[in-house]
């Protein structure tokens, strides 16, 4: 059993309001039975790698820091009657991928729910009172004040008590991408039929790579890439999820086994459960242009240079 407390500077230097977002699983009463956070930390160890910081593994009593990918870290720690969940981005919390935050939240919630059910059955809690012993709370942008999830999602604006900062309910979308997609499904405009046959440009694929998240491997399979190709991409890009997604999308477009159209990409996103909203928003923002492969661009550039040289030579001859 771990007894050492976290003596690193990770929380003060990295887990800051500028780089992190957090929520809390808040329990009834003043303390949490030690078995619950201990089992949750054990479950985390089976899912992710413990992060090293200042030469130490971030695994302490009531505290664990985990590496999710090259850009995102996870922190789970106990404070009073709350289990706190932080998502930390290496540069800015504005770059946290919402699908990653949502996926981690759902994984933690489900895991904690199962641990709680097991704990309740072990202490013979009656079936009539077997409600979850915790609820979710979201933190203000300073990572101090809390608002319950139920209130946050039904209130247009919340002003936190301590800092008097205004927060709209859109702030919580990062934790609830699935709900956001369901709400938008009826209102979002579909991609125009005439755009479906276009091949997506670099701009579209680069933007899309930032929002695909943890389903990149499944998307690659859906797009027709071989498992071997996907394994190589994962190996070459390590834990950098955005780089993995970008490499998968570019390889799909280059392979040309099937014409790599926006329609094919749209259908693949729907089939892996991402929906088409992210692609629709990117197309609306970036627009649809004719894709010109690099080889053709080089050829056009080469011909342009040759034409300029000939024009200069002809101009020189006329002067003579």
PDB file of C-alpha atoms in Angstrom:
ATOM      1  CA  UNK A   1       0.000   0.000   0.000  1.00  0.00           C
ATOM      2  CA  UNK A   2       1.310   3.455  -0.984  1.00  0.00           C
ATOM      3  CA  UNK A   3       1.934   5.883   1.878  1.00  0.00           C
ATOM      4  CA  UNK A   4       4.234   8.512   0.302  1.00  0.00           C
ATOM      5  CA  UNK A   5       2.546  11.783  -0.683  1.00  0.00           C
ATOM      6  CA  UNK A   6       3.191  13.568  -3.973  1.00  0.00           C
ATOM      7  CA  UNK A   7       6.371  15.597  -3.418  1.00  0.00           C
ATOM      8  CA  UNK A   8       6.917  16.693  -7.033  1.00  0.00           C
ATOM      9  CA  UNK A   9       6.064  20.107  -8.511  1.00  0.00           C
ATOM     10  CA  UNK A  10       3.806  18.624 -11.219  1.00  0.00           C
ATOM     11  CA  UNK A  11       0.585  20.077  -9.790  1.00  0.00           C
ATOM     12  CA  UNK A  12       1.985  23.601  -9.436  1.00  0.00           C
ATOM     13  CA  UNK A  13       3.986  23.738 -12.673  1.00  0.00           C
ATOM     14  CA  UNK A  14       1.973  21.598 -15.112  1.00  0.00           C
ATOM     15  CA  UNK A  15      -1.526  21.121 -13.696  1.00  0.00           C
ATOM     16  CA  UNK A  16      -2.376  24.826 -13.957  1.00  0.00           C
ATOM     17  CA  UNK A  17      -5.538  26.709 -15.020  1.00  0.00           C
ATOM     18  CA  UNK A  18      -3.748  27.566 -18.289  1.00  0.00           C
ATOM     19  CA  UNK A  19      -2.986  23.932 -19.186  1.00  0.00           C
ATOM     20  CA  UNK A  20      -5.653  21.839 -17.466  1.00  0.00           C
ATOM     21  CA  UNK A  21      -9.353  21.258 -17.054  1.00  0.00           C
ATOM     22  CA  UNK A  22     -10.901  19.200 -14.290  1.00  0.00           C
ATOM     23  CA  UNK A  23     -14.017  17.643 -12.881  1.00  0.00           C
ATOM     24  CA  UNK A  24     -14.801  15.912  -9.595  1.00  0.00           C
ATOM     25  CA  UNK A  25     -16.594  12.759  -8.584  1.00  0.00           C
ATOM     26  CA  UNK A  26     -18.088  14.120  -5.383  1.00  0.00           C
ATOM     27  CA  UNK A  27     -19.151  11.620  -2.695  1.00  0.00           C
ATOM     28  CA  UNK A  28     -21.753  11.964   0.029  1.00  0.00           C
ATOM     29  CA  UNK A  29     -20.296  12.486   3.472  1.00  0.00           C
ATOM     30  CA  UNK A  30     -16.959  13.984   4.412  1.00  0.00           C
ATOM     31  CA  UNK A  31     -14.557  11.191   3.417  1.00  0.00           C
ATOM     32  CA  UNK A  32     -14.316   8.480   0.775  1.00  0.00           C
ATOM     33  CA  UNK A  33     -13.815   4.843   1.812  1.00  0.00           C
ATOM     34  CA  UNK A  34     -10.122   4.168   0.953  1.00  0.00           C
ATOM     35  CA  UNK A  35     -11.042   1.062  -1.039  1.00  0.00           C
ATOM     36  CA  UNK A  36     -12.727   3.168  -3.755  1.00  0.00           C
ATOM     37  CA  UNK A  37      -9.818   5.443  -4.842  1.00  0.00           C
ATOM     38  CA  UNK A  38      -7.329   2.591  -4.375  1.00  0.00           C
ATOM     39  CA  UNK A  39      -9.299   0.354  -6.731  1.00  0.00           C
ATOM     40  CA  UNK A  40      -9.739   3.230  -9.199  1.00  0.00           C
ATOM     41  CA  UNK A  41      -5.981   3.882  -9.238  1.00  0.00           C
ATOM     42  CA  UNK A  42      -5.374   0.155  -9.802  1.00  0.00           C
ATOM     43  CA  UNK A  43      -7.806   0.241 -12.730  1.00  0.00           C
ATOM     44  CA  UNK A  44      -5.967   3.275 -14.178  1.00  0.00           C
ATOM     45  CA  UNK A  45      -2.681   1.350 -14.040  1.00  0.00           C
ATOM     46  CA  UNK A  46      -4.201  -1.320 -16.264  1.00  0.00           C
ATOM     47  CA  UNK A  47      -5.333   1.245 -18.866  1.00  0.00           C
ATOM     48  CA  UNK A  48      -2.537   3.834 -19.099  1.00  0.00           C
ATOM     49  CA  UNK A  49       1.170   4.320 -18.394  1.00  0.00           C
ATOM     50  CA  UNK A  50       2.326   6.070 -15.219  1.00  0.00           C
ATOM     51  CA  UNK A  51       3.945   9.400 -16.087  1.00  0.00           C
ATOM     52  CA  UNK A  52       7.495  10.172 -15.026  1.00  0.00           C
ATOM     53  CA  UNK A  53       8.248  13.688 -13.814  1.00  0.00           C
ATOM     54  CA  UNK A  54      11.383  15.062 -12.171  1.00  0.00           C
ATOM     55  CA  UNK A  55      12.802  11.547 -12.294  1.00  0.00           C
ATOM     56  CA  UNK A  56       9.897  10.055 -10.317  1.00  0.00           C
ATOM     57  CA  UNK A  57       6.858   8.016 -11.252  1.00  0.00           C
ATOM     58  CA  UNK A  58       3.720   9.988 -10.426  1.00  0.00           C
ATOM     59  CA  UNK A  59       2.243   7.253  -8.262  1.00  0.00           C
ATOM     60  CA  UNK A  60       1.633   8.240  -4.649  1.00  0.00           C
ATOM     61  CA  UNK A  61      -0.897   7.793  -1.890  1.00  0.00           C
ATOM     62  CA  UNK A  62      -4.251   8.953  -3.282  1.00  0.00           C
ATOM     63  CA  UNK A  63      -2.569  10.322  -6.422  1.00  0.00           C
ATOM     64  CA  UNK A  64      -1.638   9.076  -9.894  1.00  0.00           C
ATOM     65  CA  UNK A  65      -0.374  10.885 -13.000  1.00  0.00           C
ATOM     66  CA  UNK A  66      -0.735   9.094 -16.333  1.00  0.00           C
ATOM     67  CA  UNK A  67       0.468   9.649 -19.898  1.00  0.00           C
ATOM     68  CA  UNK A  68      -2.357   9.463 -22.428  1.00  0.00           C
ATOM     69  CA  UNK A  69      -0.416  10.584 -25.518  1.00  0.00           C
ATOM     70  CA  UNK A  70       2.368  13.036 -26.441  1.00  0.00           C
ATOM     71  CA  UNK A  71       0.107  16.020 -25.723  1.00  0.00           C
ATOM     72  CA  UNK A  72      -2.294  14.869 -22.993  1.00  0.00           C
ATOM     73  CA  UNK A  73      -1.768  13.679 -19.427  1.00  0.00           C
ATOM     74  CA  UNK A  74      -4.293  12.481 -16.841  1.00  0.00           C
ATOM     75  CA  UNK A  75      -4.245  13.104 -13.103  1.00  0.00           C
ATOM     76  CA  UNK A  76      -6.498  11.324 -10.606  1.00  0.00           C
ATOM     77  CA  UNK A  77      -6.253  12.374  -6.963  1.00  0.00           C
ATOM     78  CA  UNK A  78      -8.267  12.426  -3.753  1.00  0.00           C
ATOM     79  CA  UNK A  79      -9.164  15.612  -1.869  1.00  0.00           C
ATOM     80  CA  UNK A  80     -11.629  15.312   1.010  1.00  0.00           C
ATOM     81  CA  UNK A  81     -14.843  13.787  -0.315  1.00  0.00           C
ATOM     82  CA  UNK A  82     -13.889  14.253  -3.985  1.00  0.00           C
ATOM     83  CA  UNK A  83     -11.952  12.210  -6.517  1.00  0.00           C
ATOM     84  CA  UNK A  84     -10.538  14.799  -8.900  1.00  0.00           C
ATOM     85  CA  UNK A  85      -9.922  14.092 -12.580  1.00  0.00           C
ATOM     86  CA  UNK A  86      -7.599  16.454 -14.483  1.00  0.00           C
ATOM     87  CA  UNK A  87      -6.840  16.445 -18.217  1.00  0.00           C
ATOM     88  CA  UNK A  88      -3.575  18.319 -18.776  1.00  0.00           C
ATOM     89  CA  UNK A  89      -2.315  19.539 -22.161  1.00  0.00           C
ATOM     90  CA  UNK A  90       1.402  20.148 -22.605  1.00  0.00           C
ATOM     91  CA  UNK A  91       0.858  23.728 -23.833  1.00  0.00           C
ATOM     92  CA  UNK A  92      -2.729  24.966 -23.419  1.00  0.00           C
ATOM     93  CA  UNK A  93      -6.078  23.647 -22.198  1.00  0.00           C
ATOM     94  CA  UNK A  94      -7.637  25.200 -25.297  1.00  0.00           C
ATOM     95  CA  UNK A  95      -5.926  22.449 -27.310  1.00  0.00           C
ATOM     96  CA  UNK A  96      -7.353  19.546 -25.294  1.00  0.00           C
ATOM     97  CA  UNK A  97      -9.148  17.242 -27.748  1.00  0.00           C
ATOM     98  CA  UNK A  98     -12.796  17.086 -26.578  1.00  0.00           C
ATOM     99  CA  UNK A  99     -13.218  13.460 -27.676  1.00  0.00           C
ATOM    100  CA  UNK A 100     -10.247  12.483 -25.509  1.00  0.00           C
ATOM    101  CA  UNK A 101     -11.653  14.322 -22.465  1.00  0.00           C
ATOM    102  CA  UNK A 102     -15.113  12.805 -23.017  1.00  0.00           C
ATOM    103  CA  UNK A 103     -13.701   9.300 -23.481  1.00  0.00           C
ATOM    104  CA  UNK A 104     -11.592   9.531 -20.315  1.00  0.00           C
ATOM    105  CA  UNK A 105     -14.526  10.902 -18.299  1.00  0.00           C
ATOM    106  CA  UNK A 106     -16.827   8.105 -19.464  1.00  0.00           C
ATOM    107  CA  UNK A 107     -14.177   5.457 -18.753  1.00  0.00           C
ATOM    108  CA  UNK A 108     -13.598   6.829 -15.248  1.00  0.00           C
ATOM    109  CA  UNK A 109     -17.324   7.141 -14.529  1.00  0.00           C
ATOM    110  CA  UNK A 110     -18.050   3.568 -15.634  1.00  0.00           C
ATOM    111  CA  UNK A 111     -15.066   2.202 -13.696  1.00  0.00           C
ATOM    112  CA  UNK A 112     -16.005   4.086 -10.535  1.00  0.00           C
ATOM    113  CA  UNK A 113     -19.635   3.024 -10.934  1.00  0.00           C
ATOM    114  CA  UNK A 114     -18.630  -0.666 -11.035  1.00  0.00           C
ATOM    115  CA  UNK A 115     -16.253  -0.278  -8.075  1.00  0.00           C
ATOM    116  CA  UNK A 116     -19.015   1.450  -6.085  1.00  0.00           C
ATOM    117  CA  UNK A 117     -21.512  -1.298  -6.898  1.00  0.00           C
ATOM    118  CA  UNK A 118     -19.004  -3.937  -5.792  1.00  0.00           C
ATOM    119  CA  UNK A 119     -18.260  -2.020  -2.584  1.00  0.00           C
ATOM    120  CA  UNK A 120     -21.975  -1.617  -1.795  1.00  0.00           C
ATOM    121  CA  UNK A 121     -22.624  -5.323  -2.327  1.00  0.00           C
ATOM    122  CA  UNK A 122     -19.631  -6.180  -0.102  1.00  0.00           C
ATOM    123  CA  UNK A 123     -20.986  -4.110   2.790  1.00  0.00           C
ATOM    124  CA  UNK A 124     -24.537  -5.414   2.206  1.00  0.00           C
ATOM    125  CA  UNK A 125     -26.229  -2.165   1.227  1.00  0.00           C
ATOM    126  CA  UNK A 126     -29.930  -2.845   0.627  1.00  0.00           C
ATOM    127  CA  UNK A 127     -31.103  -2.952  -2.993  1.00  0.00           C
ATOM    128  CA  UNK A 128     -33.553  -0.092  -2.297  1.00  0.00           C
ATOM    129  CA  UNK A 129     -30.725   2.318  -1.534  1.00  0.00           C
ATOM    130  CA  UNK A 130     -28.238   1.185  -4.171  1.00  0.00           C
ATOM    131  CA  UNK A 131     -27.968   4.580  -5.856  1.00  0.00           C
ATOM    132  CA  UNK A 132     -24.573   5.840  -6.928  1.00  0.00           C
ATOM    133  CA  UNK A 133     -22.772   7.323  -3.908  1.00  0.00           C
ATOM    134  CA  UNK A 134     -21.262  10.092  -6.033  1.00  0.00           C
ATOM    135  CA  UNK A 135     -22.201  12.741  -8.580  1.00  0.00           C
ATOM    136  CA  UNK A 136     -20.167  14.686 -11.156  1.00  0.00           C
ATOM    137  CA  UNK A 137     -19.144  18.310 -10.635  1.00  0.00           C
ATOM    138  CA  UNK A 138     -17.329  20.627 -13.059  1.00  0.00           C
ATOM    139  CA  UNK A 139     -14.644  23.083 -12.009  1.00  0.00           C
ATOM    140  CA  UNK A 140     -14.453  26.764 -12.833  1.00  0.00           C
ATOM    141  CA  UNK A 141     -11.721  28.028 -15.149  1.00  0.00           C
ATOM    142  CA  UNK A 142      -9.470  28.697 -12.132  1.00  0.00           C
ATOM    143  CA  UNK A 143      -9.812  25.021 -11.079  1.00  0.00           C
ATOM    144  CA  UNK A 144     -11.219  25.912  -7.663  1.00  0.00           C
ATOM    145  CA  UNK A 145     -15.019  26.411  -7.552  1.00  0.00           C
ATOM    146  CA  UNK A 146     -17.463  23.634  -8.482  1.00  0.00           C
ATOM    147  CA  UNK A 147     -20.899  23.347 -10.067  1.00  0.00           C
ATOM    148  CA  UNK A 148     -22.867  20.096 -10.271  1.00  0.00           C
ATOM    149  CA  UNK A 149     -23.146  18.529 -13.714  1.00  0.00           C
ATOM    150  CA  UNK A 150     -26.939  18.590 -13.531  1.00  0.00           C
ATOM    151  CA  UNK A 151     -26.971  22.338 -12.881  1.00  0.00           C
ATOM    152  CA  UNK A 152     -24.161  23.087 -15.348  1.00  0.00           C
ATOM    153  CA  UNK A 153     -25.942  21.453 -18.282  1.00  0.00           C
ATOM    154  CA  UNK A 154     -29.254  23.190 -17.605  1.00  0.00           C
ATOM    155  CA  UNK A 155     -27.947  26.687 -16.787  1.00  0.00           C
ATOM    156  CA  UNK A 156     -27.062  29.158 -19.557  1.00  0.00           C
ATOM    157  CA  UNK A 157     -24.561  31.041 -17.406  1.00  0.00           C
ATOM    158  CA  UNK A 158     -22.799  30.317 -14.121  1.00  0.00           C
ATOM    159  CA  UNK A 159     -20.745  32.840 -12.138  1.00  0.00           C
ATOM    160  CA  UNK A 160     -18.375  31.087  -9.764  1.00  0.00           C
ATOM    161  CA  UNK A 161     -18.472  32.158  -6.109  1.00  0.00           C
ATOM    162  CA  UNK A 162     -14.813  32.891  -5.444  1.00  0.00           C
ATOM    163  CA  UNK A 163     -13.640  34.583  -8.655  1.00  0.00           C
ATOM    164  CA  UNK A 164     -16.946  35.957 -10.004  1.00  0.00           C
ATOM    165  CA  UNK A 165     -16.024  34.577 -13.449  1.00  0.00           C
ATOM    166  CA  UNK A 166     -18.777  33.915 -15.955  1.00  0.00           C
ATOM    167  CA  UNK A 167     -19.037  30.435 -17.535  1.00  0.00           C
ATOM    168  CA  UNK A 168     -21.550  29.462 -20.249  1.00  0.00           C
ATOM    169  CA  UNK A 169     -22.719  25.869 -20.533  1.00  0.00           C
ATOM    170  CA  UNK A 170     -20.609  25.530 -23.705  1.00  0.00           C
ATOM    171  CA  UNK A 171     -17.572  25.266 -21.402  1.00  0.00           C
ATOM    172  CA  UNK A 172     -18.733  21.792 -20.369  1.00  0.00           C
ATOM    173  CA  UNK A 173     -18.964  20.523 -23.974  1.00  0.00           C
ATOM    174  CA  UNK A 174     -15.383  19.298 -23.721  1.00  0.00           C
ATOM    175  CA  UNK A 175     -16.643  16.598 -21.313  1.00  0.00           C
ATOM    176  CA  UNK A 176     -19.821  15.804 -23.243  1.00  0.00           C
ATOM    177  CA  UNK A 177     -19.067  15.445 -26.942  1.00  0.00           C
ATOM    178  CA  UNK A 178     -21.544  12.601 -27.445  1.00  0.00           C
ATOM    179  CA  UNK A 179     -24.375  14.704 -26.051  1.00  0.00           C
ATOM    180  CA  UNK A 180     -23.302  17.655 -28.175  1.00  0.00           C
ATOM    181  CA  UNK A 181     -23.418  15.490 -31.312  1.00  0.00           C
ATOM    182  CA  UNK A 182     -26.923  14.249 -30.463  1.00  0.00           C
ATOM    183  CA  UNK A 183     -28.148  17.808 -29.894  1.00  0.00           C
ATOM    184  CA  UNK A 184     -26.624  19.045 -33.143  1.00  0.00           C
ATOM    185  CA  UNK A 185     -27.671  16.129 -35.346  1.00  0.00           C
ATOM    186  CA  UNK A 186     -31.059  17.575 -36.300  1.00  0.00           C
ATOM    187  CA  UNK A 187     -29.844  21.178 -36.666  1.00  0.00           C
ATOM    188  CA  UNK A 188     -26.551  20.653 -38.505  1.00  0.00           C
ATOM    189  CA  UNK A 189     -26.496  21.160 -42.256  1.00  0.00           C
ATOM    190  CA  UNK A 190     -25.350  18.196 -44.267  1.00  0.00           C
ATOM    191  CA  UNK A 191     -22.457  18.324 -46.715  1.00  0.00           C
ATOM    192  CA  UNK A 192     -23.661  19.424 -50.131  1.00  0.00           C
ATOM    193  CA  UNK A 193     -24.090  16.631 -52.636  1.00  0.00           C
ATOM    194  CA  UNK A 194     -21.860  18.379 -55.193  1.00  0.00           C
ATOM    195  CA  UNK A 195     -18.978  18.395 -52.686  1.00  0.00           C
ATOM    196  CA  UNK A 196     -19.134  14.679 -51.894  1.00  0.00           C
ATOM    197  CA  UNK A 197     -17.026  13.644 -54.905  1.00  0.00           C
ATOM    198  CA  UNK A 198     -14.142  15.998 -54.112  1.00  0.00           C
ATOM    199  CA  UNK A 199     -10.886  14.634 -52.689  1.00  0.00           C
ATOM    200  CA  UNK A 200     -10.197  16.315 -49.299  1.00  0.00           C
ATOM    201  CA  UNK A 201      -7.342  18.826 -49.295  1.00  0.00           C
ATOM    202  CA  UNK A 202      -4.445  19.005 -46.821  1.00  0.00           C
ATOM    203  CA  UNK A 203      -6.297  21.764 -44.937  1.00  0.00           C
ATOM    204  CA  UNK A 204      -9.317  19.538 -44.321  1.00  0.00           C
ATOM    205  CA  UNK A 205      -7.273  16.485 -43.294  1.00  0.00           C
ATOM    206  CA  UNK A 206      -4.974  18.496 -41.003  1.00  0.00           C
ATOM    207  CA  UNK A 207      -7.964  19.987 -39.186  1.00  0.00           C
ATOM    208  CA  UNK A 208      -9.759  16.640 -38.998  1.00  0.00           C
ATOM    209  CA  UNK A 209      -6.697  14.950 -37.468  1.00  0.00           C
ATOM    210  CA  UNK A 210      -7.155  17.108 -34.343  1.00  0.00           C
ATOM    211  CA  UNK A 211     -10.703  15.902 -33.635  1.00  0.00           C
ATOM    212  CA  UNK A 212     -10.715  12.190 -34.508  1.00  0.00           C
ATOM    213  CA  UNK A 213      -9.286  11.164 -31.151  1.00  0.00           C
ATOM    214  CA  UNK A 214      -9.111   7.598 -29.928  1.00  0.00           C
ATOM    215  CA  UNK A 215     -10.998   6.026 -32.871  1.00  0.00           C
ATOM    216  CA  UNK A 216      -8.183   6.671 -35.364  1.00  0.00           C
ATOM    217  CA  UNK A 217      -7.269   2.979 -35.652  1.00  0.00           C
ATOM    218  CA  UNK A 218     -10.899   1.968 -36.288  1.00  0.00           C
ATOM    219  CA  UNK A 219     -11.234   4.784 -38.821  1.00  0.00           C
ATOM    220  CA  UNK A 220      -8.134   3.533 -40.647  1.00  0.00           C
ATOM    221  CA  UNK A 221      -9.628   0.037 -40.876  1.00  0.00           C
ATOM    222  CA  UNK A 222     -12.930   1.504 -42.103  1.00  0.00           C
ATOM    223  CA  UNK A 223     -11.050   3.456 -44.796  1.00  0.00           C
ATOM    224  CA  UNK A 224      -9.448   0.244 -46.046  1.00  0.00           C
ATOM    225  CA  UNK A 225      -5.925   0.483 -44.618  1.00  0.00           C
ATOM    226  CA  UNK A 226      -4.296  -2.798 -43.643  1.00  0.00           C
ATOM    227  CA  UNK A 227      -3.645  -3.666 -39.992  1.00  0.00           C
ATOM    228  CA  UNK A 228       0.078  -3.826 -40.818  1.00  0.00           C
ATOM    229  CA  UNK A 229       0.027  -0.270 -42.188  1.00  0.00           C
ATOM    230  CA  UNK A 230      -1.821   0.984 -39.128  1.00  0.00           C
ATOM    231  CA  UNK A 231       0.599  -0.775 -36.755  1.00  0.00           C
ATOM    232  CA  UNK A 232       3.532   0.880 -38.552  1.00  0.00           C
ATOM    233  CA  UNK A 233       1.857   4.301 -38.289  1.00  0.00           C
ATOM    234  CA  UNK A 234       1.241   3.811 -34.562  1.00  0.00           C
ATOM    235  CA  UNK A 235       4.839   2.685 -34.033  1.00  0.00           C
ATOM    236  CA  UNK A 236       6.302   5.597 -36.013  1.00  0.00           C
ATOM    237  CA  UNK A 237       4.241   8.242 -34.214  1.00  0.00           C
ATOM    238  CA  UNK A 238       4.404   6.892 -30.670  1.00  0.00           C
ATOM    239  CA  UNK A 239       1.719   8.343 -28.380  1.00  0.00           C
ATOM    240  CA  UNK A 240       1.124  11.429 -30.556  1.00  0.00           C
ATOM    241  CA  UNK A 241      -2.537  10.827 -31.396  1.00  0.00           C
ATOM    242  CA  UNK A 242      -2.870  13.791 -33.772  1.00  0.00           C
ATOM    243  CA  UNK A 243       0.210  12.692 -35.756  1.00  0.00           C
ATOM    244  CA  UNK A 244      -1.215   9.152 -35.963  1.00  0.00           C
ATOM    245  CA  UNK A 245      -4.555  10.460 -37.268  1.00  0.00           C
ATOM    246  CA  UNK A 246      -2.851  12.704 -39.819  1.00  0.00           C
ATOM    247  CA  UNK A 247      -0.629   9.870 -41.099  1.00  0.00           C
ATOM    248  CA  UNK A 248      -3.670   7.563 -41.444  1.00  0.00           C
ATOM    249  CA  UNK A 249      -5.660  10.152 -43.406  1.00  0.00           C
ATOM    250  CA  UNK A 250      -2.766  11.024 -45.709  1.00  0.00           C
ATOM    251  CA  UNK A 251      -1.985   7.351 -46.402  1.00  0.00           C
ATOM    252  CA  UNK A 252      -5.626   6.669 -47.224  1.00  0.00           C
ATOM    253  CA  UNK A 253      -5.689   9.546 -49.695  1.00  0.00           C
ATOM    254  CA  UNK A 254      -2.394   8.482 -51.283  1.00  0.00           C
ATOM    255  CA  UNK A 255      -3.172   4.752 -51.638  1.00  0.00           C
ATOM    256  CA  UNK A 256      -6.036   5.355 -54.095  1.00  0.00           C
ATOM    257  CA  UNK A 257      -7.390   1.798 -53.706  1.00  0.00           C
ATOM    258  CA  UNK A 258     -10.767   3.490 -53.824  1.00  0.00           C
ATOM    259  CA  UNK A 259     -11.120   7.110 -54.916  1.00  0.00           C
ATOM    260  CA  UNK A 260     -10.537   8.960 -51.579  1.00  0.00           C
ATOM    261  CA  UNK A 261     -13.549  11.249 -51.696  1.00  0.00           C
ATOM    262  CA  UNK A 262     -15.231  13.335 -49.023  1.00  0.00           C
ATOM    263  CA  UNK A 263     -18.188  10.936 -49.285  1.00  0.00           C
ATOM    264  CA  UNK A 264     -15.989   7.914 -48.429  1.00  0.00           C
ATOM    265  CA  UNK A 265     -14.492   9.815 -45.482  1.00  0.00           C
ATOM    266  CA  UNK A 266     -17.937  10.965 -44.335  1.00  0.00           C
ATOM    267  CA  UNK A 267     -19.320   7.407 -44.351  1.00  0.00           C
ATOM    268  CA  UNK A 268     -16.273   6.046 -42.484  1.00  0.00           C
ATOM    269  CA  UNK A 269     -16.648   8.675 -39.729  1.00  0.00           C
ATOM    270  CA  UNK A 270     -20.312   7.764 -39.292  1.00  0.00           C
ATOM    271  CA  UNK A 271     -19.489   4.036 -39.196  1.00  0.00           C
ATOM    272  CA  UNK A 272     -16.958   4.433 -36.356  1.00  0.00           C
ATOM    273  CA  UNK A 273     -19.417   6.449 -34.300  1.00  0.00           C
ATOM    274  CA  UNK A 274     -17.856   9.894 -34.799  1.00  0.00           C
ATOM    275  CA  UNK A 275     -20.751  11.208 -36.841  1.00  0.00           C
ATOM    276  CA  UNK A 276     -20.323  13.678 -39.664  1.00  0.00           C
ATOM    277  CA  UNK A 277     -20.619  16.953 -37.747  1.00  0.00           C
ATOM    278  CA  UNK A 278     -16.865  17.448 -37.308  1.00  0.00           C
ATOM    279  CA  UNK A 279     -16.278  17.037 -41.063  1.00  0.00           C
ATOM    280  CA  UNK A 280     -19.235  19.293 -41.885  1.00  0.00           C
ATOM    281  CA  UNK A 281     -17.880  22.072 -39.656  1.00  0.00           C
ATOM    282  CA  UNK A 282     -14.379  21.819 -41.143  1.00  0.00           C
ATOM    283  CA  UNK A 283     -15.725  21.976 -44.704  1.00  0.00           C
ATOM    284  CA  UNK A 284     -17.879  24.955 -43.756  1.00  0.00           C
ATOM    285  CA  UNK A 285     -14.808  26.673 -42.276  1.00  0.00           C
ATOM    286  CA  UNK A 286     -12.169  25.726 -44.875  1.00  0.00           C
ATOM    287  CA  UNK A 287     -14.320  25.362 -47.980  1.00  0.00           C
ATOM    288  CA  UNK A 288     -13.953  22.737 -50.716  1.00  0.00           C
ATOM    289  CA  UNK A 289     -11.254  23.125 -53.361  1.00  0.00           C
ATOM    290  CA  UNK A 290      -9.853  20.842 -56.023  1.00  0.00           C
ATOM    291  CA  UNK A 291      -7.107  18.681 -54.528  1.00  0.00           C
ATOM    292  CA  UNK A 292      -3.826  18.801 -56.456  1.00  0.00           C
ATOM    293  CA  UNK A 293      -1.300  16.057 -55.547  1.00  0.00           C
ATOM    294  CA  UNK A 294       2.250  17.183 -54.691  1.00  0.00           C
ATOM    295  CA  UNK A 295       3.627  15.574 -57.865  1.00  0.00           C
ATOM    296  CA  UNK A 296       1.279  17.647 -60.021  1.00  0.00           C
ATOM    297  CA  UNK A 297       2.107  20.782 -58.036  1.00  0.00           C
ATOM    298  CA  UNK A 298       5.818  20.159 -58.637  1.00  0.00           C
ATOM    299  CA  UNK A 299       5.180  19.592 -62.343  1.00  0.00           C
ATOM    300  CA  UNK A 300       3.128  22.788 -62.639  1.00  0.00           C
ATOM    301  CA  UNK A 301       5.834  24.711 -60.754  1.00  0.00           C
ATOM    302  CA  UNK A 302       8.535  23.229 -63.014  1.00  0.00           C
ATOM    303  CA  UNK A 303       6.645  24.163 -66.180  1.00  0.00           C
ATOM    304  CA  UNK A 304       6.059  27.652 -64.802  1.00  0.00           C
ATOM    305  CA  UNK A 305       9.794  28.131 -64.211  1.00  0.00           C
ATOM    306  CA  UNK A 306      10.619  26.820 -67.692  1.00  0.00           C
ATOM    307  CA  UNK A 307       8.065  29.210 -69.219  1.00  0.00           C
ATOM    308  CA  UNK A 308       9.592  32.157 -67.335  1.00  0.00           C
ATOM    309  CA  UNK A 309      13.085  31.228 -68.546  1.00  0.00           C
ATOM    310  CA  UNK A 310      11.894  30.971 -72.187  1.00  0.00           C
ATOM    311  CA  UNK A 311      10.097  34.307 -71.931  1.00  0.00           C
ATOM    312  CA  UNK A 312      13.246  35.969 -70.585  1.00  0.00           C
ATOM    313  CA  UNK A 313      15.361  34.410 -73.349  1.00  0.00           C
ATOM    314  CA  UNK A 314      12.927  35.574 -76.046  1.00  0.00           C
ATOM    315  CA  UNK A 315      12.873  39.035 -74.539  1.00  0.00           C
ATOM    316  CA  UNK A 316      16.701  39.093 -74.566  1.00  0.00           C
ATOM    317  CA  UNK A 317      16.803  37.966 -78.249  1.00  0.00           C
ATOM    318  CA  UNK A 318      14.380  40.704 -79.293  1.00  0.00           C
ATOM    319  CA  UNK A 319      16.600  43.317 -77.648  1.00  0.00           C
ATOM    320  CA  UNK A 320      19.584  42.091 -79.696  1.00  0.00           C
TER     321      UNK A 320
END
